[in-house]
Amino acid sequence: MEVWSFVYFILMCTWTVFGKPTVKKDRVHHEPELSKHEDNQSHQYDHEAFLGKEEATTFDQLTPEESKERLGKIVDRIDGDNDGYITTTELKAWIKRVQKRYVYENVAKVWSDYDLNKNNQISWDEYKQATYGYYLANPEEFEDATDQFSFKKMLPRDERRFKAADLDGDLEASREEFTAFLHPEEFEHMKDIVVLETLEDIDKNGDGFVDEDEYIADMFAHEEGGPEPDWVGTERDQFSDFRDLNKDGKMDREEIRRWILPQDYDHAQAEARHLVYESDVDKDQMLTKEEVLDNWNMFVGSQATNYGEDLTKDHDEL
């Protein structure tokens, strides 16, 4: 990993020498839609929302008995407090986890690279050594680095983010905490960090705000004497009309938050309410395992009667 750190630094320096690409950069974080929701395919939408697209395809090939068996195991996992009831909140949390599965898969792939002592926790010291080991051992090689993403500046920035993700303050990250560290835009308690880091990246004059020129410069490396693409003019209009809400010529942190973390339609909340409404027989606004299994076709229903060897695969990792 120390070699990787050195290679990463070289790549950052190369990026600085050649400048930013002229392709428009998009800093806005959008929550992924669950799938296309068409009236004549509402069950398929429910399946993909509840399981994820790939897992829904697998369930489509199961017999009803197999689907119900696996669904029962999923219900047990959704019932976080083990009280025998699935609330809308628990169901929403599950659907959001399905939406973010790629994030957790990414963390799983790199976990062993950072958990050096294999105690199923990643300490700040472990992460620092794995990522910045070469820099720490050879600081003299980095004295002339001026790029804002050099290790010299990234180290304290990463430490600040790590401590924000470390909710219990023990400087040991659980898998959930480390996921929040690597993907802060996906966690509510990390969004202030996302806003602050964005401000630091774009605010070249250090006044604590983002003006129009800084906003455009972050998206477009203008060649001296060269024309601006049409989309740059559109973005200037966007800045004055929609980004600079109080019309003072610059964006503060709240305006930056509204720009990069827009309040999108909450697909997970809507789907959770829909599944509860359609399956809640006694109308107590909660679901028992029996109510879920009685309406199994809405959650994971089989659409095929033939199935083959792939059905022997274990999909309990959901």
mmCIF file of C-alpha atoms in Angstrom:
data_model
loop_
_atom_site.group_PDB
_atom_site.id
_atom_site.type_symbol
_atom_site.label_atom_id
_atom_site.label_comp_id
_atom_site.label_asym_id
_atom_site.label_seq_id
_atom_site.Cartn_x
_atom_site.Cartn_y
_atom_site.Cartn_z
ATOM 1 C CA MET A 1 0.000 0.000 0.000
ATOM 2 C CA GLU A 2 2.947 2.333 0.549
ATOM 3 C CA VAL A 3 3.890 1.863 -3.106
ATOM 4 C CA TRP A 4 0.286 2.636 -4.038
ATOM 5 C CA SER A 5 0.502 5.846 -2.036
ATOM 6 C CA PHE A 6 3.567 6.950 -3.974
ATOM 7 C CA VAL A 7 1.933 6.085 -7.310
ATOM 8 C CA TYR A 8 -1.167 8.002 -6.284
ATOM 9 C CA PHE A 9 0.933 11.051 -5.513
ATOM 10 C CA ILE A 10 2.638 10.892 -8.913
ATOM 11 C CA LEU A 11 -0.757 10.669 -10.607
ATOM 12 C CA MET A 12 -1.973 13.704 -8.684
ATOM 13 C CA CYS A 13 1.082 15.691 -9.754
ATOM 14 C CA THR A 14 0.597 14.623 -13.383
ATOM 15 C CA TRP A 15 -3.032 15.768 -13.188
ATOM 16 C CA THR A 16 -1.823 19.150 -11.949
ATOM 17 C CA VAL A 17 0.732 19.619 -14.756
ATOM 18 C CA PHE A 18 -1.694 18.885 -17.547
ATOM 19 C CA GLY A 19 -4.596 20.758 -15.986
ATOM 20 C CA LYS A 20 -8.269 19.913 -15.645
ATOM 21 C CA PRO A 21 -10.210 18.359 -18.505
ATOM 22 C CA THR A 22 -12.671 20.532 -20.401
ATOM 23 C CA VAL A 23 -15.420 17.977 -19.798
ATOM 24 C CA LYS A 24 -18.054 19.400 -17.487
ATOM 25 C CA LYS A 25 -17.653 18.247 -13.888
ATOM 26 C CA ASP A 26 -20.778 17.366 -11.931
ATOM 27 C CA ARG A 27 -20.519 17.672 -8.146
ATOM 28 C CA VAL A 28 -24.212 17.040 -7.500
ATOM 29 C CA HIS A 29 -24.996 13.859 -5.572
ATOM 30 C CA HIS A 30 -28.285 12.286 -6.648
ATOM 31 C CA GLU A 31 -29.987 9.429 -4.842
ATOM 32 C CA PRO A 32 -30.430 6.603 -7.345
ATOM 33 C CA GLU A 33 -33.924 5.824 -8.547
ATOM 34 C CA LEU A 34 -35.129 2.335 -7.725
ATOM 35 C CA SER A 35 -36.179 1.516 -11.294
ATOM 36 C CA LYS A 36 -38.665 2.696 -13.887
ATOM 37 C CA HIS A 37 -42.089 2.535 -12.268
ATOM 38 C CA GLU A 38 -44.642 1.666 -14.936
ATOM 39 C CA ASP A 39 -48.190 0.815 -13.920
ATOM 40 C CA ASN A 40 -48.275 -2.448 -15.836
ATOM 41 C CA GLN A 41 -45.054 -3.611 -14.182
ATOM 42 C CA SER A 42 -45.626 -2.474 -10.604
ATOM 43 C CA HIS A 43 -44.615 -5.824 -9.092
ATOM 44 C CA GLN A 44 -41.329 -5.771 -10.991
ATOM 45 C CA TYR A 45 -40.681 -2.292 -9.601
ATOM 46 C CA ASP A 46 -41.427 -3.592 -6.090
ATOM 47 C CA HIS A 47 -39.091 -6.541 -6.597
ATOM 48 C CA GLU A 48 -36.198 -4.364 -7.744
ATOM 49 C CA ALA A 49 -36.778 -1.880 -4.937
ATOM 50 C CA PHE A 50 -36.895 -4.589 -2.285
ATOM 51 C CA LEU A 51 -34.118 -6.821 -3.618
ATOM 52 C CA GLY A 52 -32.040 -4.864 -6.087
ATOM 53 C CA LYS A 53 -32.118 -5.529 -9.815
ATOM 54 C CA GLU A 54 -29.685 -8.453 -9.916
ATOM 55 C CA GLU A 55 -31.183 -10.265 -6.939
ATOM 56 C CA ALA A 56 -34.708 -9.690 -8.298
ATOM 57 C CA THR A 57 -33.675 -11.490 -11.487
ATOM 58 C CA THR A 58 -32.479 -14.447 -9.405
ATOM 59 C CA PHE A 59 -35.734 -14.580 -7.441
ATOM 60 C CA ASP A 60 -37.700 -14.470 -10.679
ATOM 61 C CA GLN A 61 -36.428 -17.972 -11.429
ATOM 62 C CA LEU A 62 -37.286 -19.546 -8.078
ATOM 63 C CA THR A 63 -40.274 -21.683 -7.238
ATOM 64 C CA PRO A 64 -42.831 -20.099 -4.888
ATOM 65 C CA GLU A 65 -41.598 -22.297 -2.039
ATOM 66 C CA GLU A 66 -37.981 -21.229 -2.529
ATOM 67 C CA SER A 67 -38.970 -17.578 -2.820
ATOM 68 C CA LYS A 68 -40.928 -17.691 0.433
ATOM 69 C CA GLU A 69 -38.103 -19.447 2.262
ATOM 70 C CA ARG A 70 -35.538 -16.848 1.236
ATOM 71 C CA LEU A 71 -37.985 -14.002 1.826
ATOM 72 C CA GLY A 72 -38.474 -15.205 5.391
ATOM 73 C CA LYS A 73 -34.746 -14.917 6.024
ATOM 74 C CA ILE A 74 -34.731 -11.392 4.612
ATOM 75 C CA VAL A 75 -37.655 -10.388 6.846
ATOM 76 C CA ASP A 76 -35.674 -11.530 9.904
ATOM 77 C CA ARG A 77 -32.818 -9.241 8.865
ATOM 78 C CA ILE A 78 -35.100 -6.246 8.257
ATOM 79 C CA ASP A 79 -36.592 -6.569 11.765
ATOM 80 C CA GLY A 80 -33.717 -4.741 13.391
ATOM 81 C CA ASP A 81 -35.110 -4.705 16.948
ATOM 82 C CA ASN A 82 -36.359 -8.323 16.722
ATOM 83 C CA ASP A 83 -39.824 -7.423 17.979
ATOM 84 C CA GLY A 84 -41.596 -9.454 15.313
ATOM 85 C CA TYR A 85 -42.838 -6.435 13.349
ATOM 86 C CA ILE A 86 -41.541 -4.636 10.267
ATOM 87 C CA THR A 87 -42.131 -0.890 10.468
ATOM 88 C CA THR A 88 -42.073 1.555 7.588
ATOM 89 C CA THR A 89 -38.832 2.945 9.020
ATOM 90 C CA GLU A 90 -37.179 -0.478 9.055
ATOM 91 C CA LEU A 91 -38.395 -1.242 5.561
ATOM 92 C CA LYS A 92 -37.159 2.128 4.286
ATOM 93 C CA ALA A 93 -33.734 1.481 5.838
ATOM 94 C CA TRP A 94 -33.581 -1.890 4.083
ATOM 95 C CA ILE A 95 -34.532 -0.422 0.700
ATOM 96 C CA LYS A 96 -31.934 2.317 1.105
ATOM 97 C CA ARG A 97 -29.334 -0.325 1.879
ATOM 98 C CA VAL A 98 -30.297 -2.158 -1.294
ATOM 99 C CA GLN A 99 -29.946 1.121 -3.211
ATOM 100 C CA LYS A 100 -26.467 1.576 -1.758
ATOM 101 C CA ARG A 101 -25.316 -2.007 -2.201
ATOM 102 C CA TYR A 102 -22.524 -0.951 -4.558
ATOM 103 C CA VAL A 103 -21.116 1.201 -1.741
ATOM 104 C CA TYR A 104 -20.953 -1.697 0.705
ATOM 105 C CA GLU A 105 -19.498 -3.972 -1.972
ATOM 106 C CA ASN A 106 -16.770 -1.410 -2.598
ATOM 107 C CA VAL A 107 -15.905 -1.291 1.100
ATOM 108 C CA ALA A 108 -15.824 -5.094 1.269
ATOM 109 C CA LYS A 109 -13.294 -5.203 -1.580
ATOM 110 C CA VAL A 110 -10.817 -2.867 0.134
ATOM 111 C CA TRP A 111 -11.443 -3.808 3.778
ATOM 112 C CA SER A 112 -8.527 -6.234 4.088
ATOM 113 C CA ASP A 113 -6.114 -3.645 2.662
ATOM 114 C CA TYR A 114 -6.706 -1.412 5.682
ATOM 115 C CA ASP A 115 -7.580 -3.845 8.497
ATOM 116 C CA LEU A 116 -3.927 -4.654 9.010
ATOM 117 C CA ASN A 117 -4.282 -6.460 12.349
ATOM 118 C CA LYS A 118 -7.410 -8.355 11.175
ATOM 119 C CA ASN A 119 -9.557 -7.413 14.189
ATOM 120 C CA ASN A 120 -12.533 -6.426 12.002
ATOM 121 C CA GLN A 121 -11.973 -2.752 12.840
ATOM 122 C CA ILE A 122 -9.906 -0.176 10.976
ATOM 123 C CA SER A 123 -8.102 2.273 13.207
ATOM 124 C CA TRP A 124 -7.011 5.709 12.086
ATOM 125 C CA ASP A 125 -3.388 4.587 12.500
ATOM 126 C CA GLU A 126 -3.974 1.596 10.212
ATOM 127 C CA TYR A 127 -5.586 3.733 7.536
ATOM 128 C CA LYS A 128 -2.879 6.396 7.850
ATOM 129 C CA GLN A 129 -0.098 3.839 7.511
ATOM 130 C CA ALA A 130 -1.714 2.045 4.575
ATOM 131 C CA THR A 131 -2.465 5.240 2.662
ATOM 132 C CA TYR A 132 0.253 7.669 3.712
ATOM 133 C CA GLY A 133 3.062 5.353 4.777
ATOM 134 C CA TYR A 134 5.447 6.448 2.051
ATOM 135 C CA TYR A 135 4.790 10.127 2.697
ATOM 136 C CA LEU A 136 5.303 9.736 6.431
ATOM 137 C CA ALA A 137 8.567 7.878 5.890
ATOM 138 C CA ASN A 138 9.837 10.313 3.242
ATOM 139 C CA PRO A 139 8.322 13.751 3.972
ATOM 140 C CA GLU A 140 11.219 15.585 2.380
ATOM 141 C CA GLU A 141 10.104 14.359 -1.044
ATOM 142 C CA PHE A 142 6.826 16.250 -0.728
ATOM 143 C CA GLU A 143 7.978 19.670 0.452
ATOM 144 C CA ASP A 144 7.576 21.231 -2.989
ATOM 145 C CA ALA A 145 4.155 19.771 -3.714
ATOM 146 C CA THR A 146 1.691 22.641 -4.218
ATOM 147 C CA ASP A 147 -1.353 20.813 -5.506
ATOM 148 C CA GLN A 148 -4.338 20.989 -3.136
ATOM 149 C CA PHE A 149 -4.684 17.215 -3.310
ATOM 150 C CA SER A 150 -1.082 16.496 -2.279
ATOM 151 C CA PHE A 151 -0.596 14.140 0.635
ATOM 152 C CA LYS A 152 0.561 16.996 2.813
ATOM 153 C CA LYS A 153 -2.913 18.538 2.673
ATOM 154 C CA MET A 154 -4.925 15.355 2.260
ATOM 155 C CA LEU A 155 -3.631 13.752 5.467
ATOM 156 C CA PRO A 156 -5.266 16.223 7.907
ATOM 157 C CA ARG A 157 -8.352 16.353 5.692
ATOM 158 C CA ASP A 158 -8.711 12.561 5.837
ATOM 159 C CA GLU A 159 -8.164 12.607 9.596
ATOM 160 C CA ARG A 160 -10.961 15.154 10.003
ATOM 161 C CA ARG A 161 -13.291 13.038 7.879
ATOM 162 C CA PHE A 162 -12.334 9.832 9.719
ATOM 163 C CA LYS A 163 -13.155 11.427 13.080
ATOM 164 C CA ALA A 164 -16.523 12.633 11.751
ATOM 165 C CA ALA A 165 -17.364 9.094 10.622
ATOM 166 C CA ASP A 166 -16.161 7.588 13.921
ATOM 167 C CA LEU A 167 -19.363 8.122 15.857
ATOM 168 C CA ASP A 168 -18.181 6.574 19.131
ATOM 169 C CA GLY A 169 -14.911 8.516 19.052
ATOM 170 C CA ASP A 170 -12.593 5.560 19.681
ATOM 171 C CA LEU A 171 -10.566 6.105 16.470
ATOM 172 C CA GLU A 172 -11.563 2.569 15.421
ATOM 173 C CA ALA A 173 -13.936 2.374 12.467
ATOM 174 C CA SER A 174 -16.528 -0.379 12.209
ATOM 175 C CA ARG A 175 -17.632 -1.398 8.718
ATOM 176 C CA GLU A 176 -20.507 1.072 8.845
ATOM 177 C CA GLU A 177 -18.245 3.873 10.078
ATOM 178 C CA PHE A 178 -15.614 3.090 7.452
ATOM 179 C CA THR A 179 -18.305 3.079 4.789
ATOM 180 C CA ALA A 180 -19.339 6.554 5.941
ATOM 181 C CA PHE A 181 -15.693 7.621 5.752
ATOM 182 C CA LEU A 182 -15.201 6.391 2.180
ATOM 183 C CA HIS A 183 -18.660 7.444 0.940
ATOM 184 C CA PRO A 184 -19.708 10.417 3.094
ATOM 185 C CA GLU A 185 -22.317 11.644 0.605
ATOM 186 C CA GLU A 186 -24.418 8.564 1.451
ATOM 187 C CA PHE A 187 -24.752 9.354 5.174
ATOM 188 C CA GLU A 188 -26.736 12.176 6.733
ATOM 189 C CA HIS A 189 -24.273 12.814 9.565
ATOM 190 C CA MET A 190 -21.436 13.211 7.037
ATOM 191 C CA LYS A 191 -23.045 15.783 4.770
ATOM 192 C CA ASP A 192 -21.486 18.762 6.557
ATOM 193 C CA ILE A 193 -18.092 17.251 5.707
ATOM 194 C CA VAL A 194 -19.097 16.856 2.040
ATOM 195 C CA VAL A 195 -20.096 20.535 1.926
ATOM 196 C CA LEU A 196 -16.917 21.684 3.688
ATOM 197 C CA GLU A 197 -14.630 19.659 1.411
ATOM 198 C CA THR A 198 -16.424 20.985 -1.666
ATOM 199 C CA LEU A 199 -16.003 24.546 -0.408
ATOM 200 C CA GLU A 200 -12.300 23.978 0.250
ATOM 201 C CA ASP A 201 -11.815 22.521 -3.243
ATOM 202 C CA ILE A 202 -13.465 25.417 -5.092
ATOM 203 C CA ASP A 203 -12.792 28.466 -2.874
ATOM 204 C CA LYS A 204 -9.509 29.588 -4.405
ATOM 205 C CA ASN A 205 -9.342 33.003 -2.705
ATOM 206 C CA GLY A 206 -10.008 31.545 0.736
ATOM 207 C CA ASP A 207 -12.863 33.874 1.688
ATOM 208 C CA GLY A 208 -15.156 31.034 2.757
ATOM 209 C CA PHE A 209 -17.521 31.431 -0.187
ATOM 210 C CA VAL A 210 -17.795 30.312 -3.822
ATOM 211 C CA ASP A 211 -18.245 33.113 -6.323
ATOM 212 C CA GLU A 212 -19.306 32.728 -9.952
ATOM 213 C CA ASP A 213 -15.770 32.621 -11.346
ATOM 214 C CA GLU A 214 -14.743 29.946 -8.839
ATOM 215 C CA TYR A 215 -17.899 27.976 -9.615
ATOM 216 C CA ILE A 216 -17.115 28.011 -13.354
ATOM 217 C CA ALA A 217 -13.386 27.382 -12.877
ATOM 218 C CA ASP A 218 -14.195 24.174 -11.011
ATOM 219 C CA MET A 219 -16.053 22.872 -14.070
ATOM 220 C CA PHE A 220 -14.041 24.316 -16.925
ATOM 221 C CA ALA A 221 -10.329 24.940 -17.514
ATOM 222 C CA HIS A 222 -10.444 28.013 -19.727
ATOM 223 C CA GLU A 223 -7.639 28.366 -22.251
ATOM 224 C CA GLU A 224 -6.448 31.948 -22.558
ATOM 225 C CA GLY A 225 -8.092 33.546 -25.571
ATOM 226 C CA GLY A 226 -10.198 30.491 -26.264
ATOM 227 C CA PRO A 227 -13.993 30.543 -26.515
ATOM 228 C CA GLU A 228 -16.239 29.218 -23.778
ATOM 229 C CA PRO A 229 -18.502 26.283 -24.669
ATOM 230 C CA ASP A 230 -22.221 27.088 -24.741
ATOM 231 C CA TRP A 231 -22.835 25.078 -21.583
ATOM 232 C CA VAL A 232 -20.558 27.415 -19.609
ATOM 233 C CA GLY A 233 -22.890 30.327 -20.349
ATOM 234 C CA THR A 234 -25.793 28.180 -19.223
ATOM 235 C CA GLU A 235 -23.975 27.414 -15.976
ATOM 236 C CA ARG A 236 -23.364 31.121 -15.376
ATOM 237 C CA ASP A 237 -27.120 31.631 -15.658
ATOM 238 C CA GLN A 238 -27.661 28.679 -13.320
ATOM 239 C CA PHE A 239 -25.366 30.277 -10.756
ATOM 240 C CA SER A 240 -27.134 33.626 -10.758
ATOM 241 C CA ASP A 241 -30.667 32.249 -11.037
ATOM 242 C CA PHE A 242 -30.586 29.097 -8.888
ATOM 243 C CA ARG A 243 -27.308 28.661 -6.977
ATOM 244 C CA ASP A 244 -26.914 32.145 -5.455
ATOM 245 C CA LEU A 245 -30.215 32.122 -3.620
ATOM 246 C CA ASN A 246 -29.731 35.332 -1.638
ATOM 247 C CA LYS A 247 -28.289 37.171 -4.672
ATOM 248 C CA ASP A 248 -25.113 38.361 -2.950
ATOM 249 C CA GLY A 249 -22.869 37.151 -5.777
ATOM 250 C CA LYS A 250 -21.530 34.086 -3.977
ATOM 251 C CA MET A 251 -22.571 30.792 -2.423
ATOM 252 C CA ASP A 252 -22.324 30.180 1.303
ATOM 253 C CA ARG A 253 -22.302 26.708 2.873
ATOM 254 C CA GLU A 254 -26.079 26.349 2.923
ATOM 255 C CA GLU A 255 -26.314 27.317 -0.742
ATOM 256 C CA ILE A 256 -23.531 24.852 -1.559
ATOM 257 C CA ARG A 257 -25.446 22.146 0.313
ATOM 258 C CA ARG A 258 -28.598 22.829 -1.682
ATOM 259 C CA TRP A 259 -26.546 22.642 -4.872
ATOM 260 C CA ILE A 260 -24.576 19.428 -4.323
ATOM 261 C CA LEU A 261 -27.013 17.614 -2.017
ATOM 262 C CA PRO A 262 -30.463 18.428 -3.426
ATOM 263 C CA GLN A 263 -33.518 17.168 -1.605
ATOM 264 C CA ASP A 264 -34.595 14.630 -4.205
ATOM 265 C CA TYR A 265 -37.856 12.734 -4.091
ATOM 266 C CA ASP A 266 -37.479 9.996 -1.449
ATOM 267 C CA HIS A 267 -38.052 6.863 -3.517
ATOM 268 C CA ALA A 268 -37.269 4.540 -0.602
ATOM 269 C CA GLN A 269 -39.814 6.192 1.708
ATOM 270 C CA ALA A 270 -42.531 6.069 -0.942
ATOM 271 C CA GLU A 271 -41.853 2.418 -1.747
ATOM 272 C CA ALA A 272 -41.755 1.405 1.928
ATOM 273 C CA ARG A 273 -45.125 3.066 2.541
ATOM 274 C CA HIS A 274 -46.545 1.384 -0.550
ATOM 275 C CA LEU A 275 -45.399 -2.110 0.503
ATOM 276 C CA VAL A 276 -46.745 -1.662 4.032
ATOM 277 C CA TYR A 277 -50.084 -0.315 2.792
ATOM 278 C CA GLU A 278 -50.578 -3.183 0.357
ATOM 279 C CA SER A 279 -49.607 -5.939 2.817
ATOM 280 C CA ASP A 280 -50.858 -4.661 6.196
ATOM 281 C CA VAL A 281 -53.968 -6.814 6.666
ATOM 282 C CA ASP A 282 -54.836 -5.643 10.200
ATOM 283 C CA LYS A 283 -53.991 -2.000 9.355
ATOM 284 C CA ASP A 284 -51.731 -1.442 12.361
ATOM 285 C CA GLN A 285 -49.170 0.225 10.066
ATOM 286 C CA MET A 286 -46.664 -2.579 10.673
ATOM 287 C CA LEU A 287 -46.039 -5.922 9.001
ATOM 288 C CA THR A 288 -45.626 -9.315 10.592
ATOM 289 C CA LYS A 289 -43.615 -12.003 8.836
ATOM 290 C CA GLU A 290 -46.907 -13.761 8.100
ATOM 291 C CA GLU A 291 -48.316 -10.667 6.375
ATOM 292 C CA VAL A 292 -45.194 -10.361 4.249
ATOM 293 C CA LEU A 293 -45.183 -14.038 3.276
ATOM 294 C CA ASP A 294 -48.916 -13.974 2.514
ATOM 295 C CA ASN A 295 -48.168 -11.231 -0.015
ATOM 296 C CA TRP A 296 -44.829 -12.718 -1.104
ATOM 297 C CA ASN A 297 -45.542 -12.135 -4.792
ATOM 298 C CA MET A 298 -45.389 -8.360 -4.301
ATOM 299 C CA PHE A 299 -42.007 -8.552 -2.577
ATOM 300 C CA VAL A 300 -40.170 -11.287 -4.487
ATOM 301 C CA GLY A 301 -42.797 -13.106 -6.577
ATOM 302 C CA SER A 302 -41.667 -15.740 -9.043
ATOM 303 C CA GLN A 303 -42.338 -15.031 -12.717
ATOM 304 C CA ALA A 304 -41.012 -18.317 -14.081
ATOM 305 C CA THR A 305 -41.758 -21.984 -13.522
ATOM 306 C CA ASN A 306 -38.510 -23.403 -14.909
ATOM 307 C CA TYR A 307 -35.254 -23.135 -13.050
ATOM 308 C CA GLY A 308 -31.800 -24.678 -13.312
ATOM 309 C CA GLU A 309 -28.509 -25.241 -11.559
ATOM 310 C CA ASP A 310 -27.979 -21.554 -10.685
ATOM 311 C CA LEU A 311 -30.728 -21.820 -8.086
ATOM 312 C CA THR A 312 -28.380 -23.775 -5.841
ATOM 313 C CA LYS A 313 -26.303 -20.625 -5.341
ATOM 314 C CA ASP A 314 -26.438 -19.027 -1.903
ATOM 315 C CA HIS A 315 -27.977 -15.552 -1.913
ATOM 316 C CA ASP A 316 -28.311 -15.116 1.835
ATOM 317 C CA GLU A 317 -25.853 -12.226 1.747
ATOM 318 C CA LEU A 318 -28.727 -9.795 1.185
#
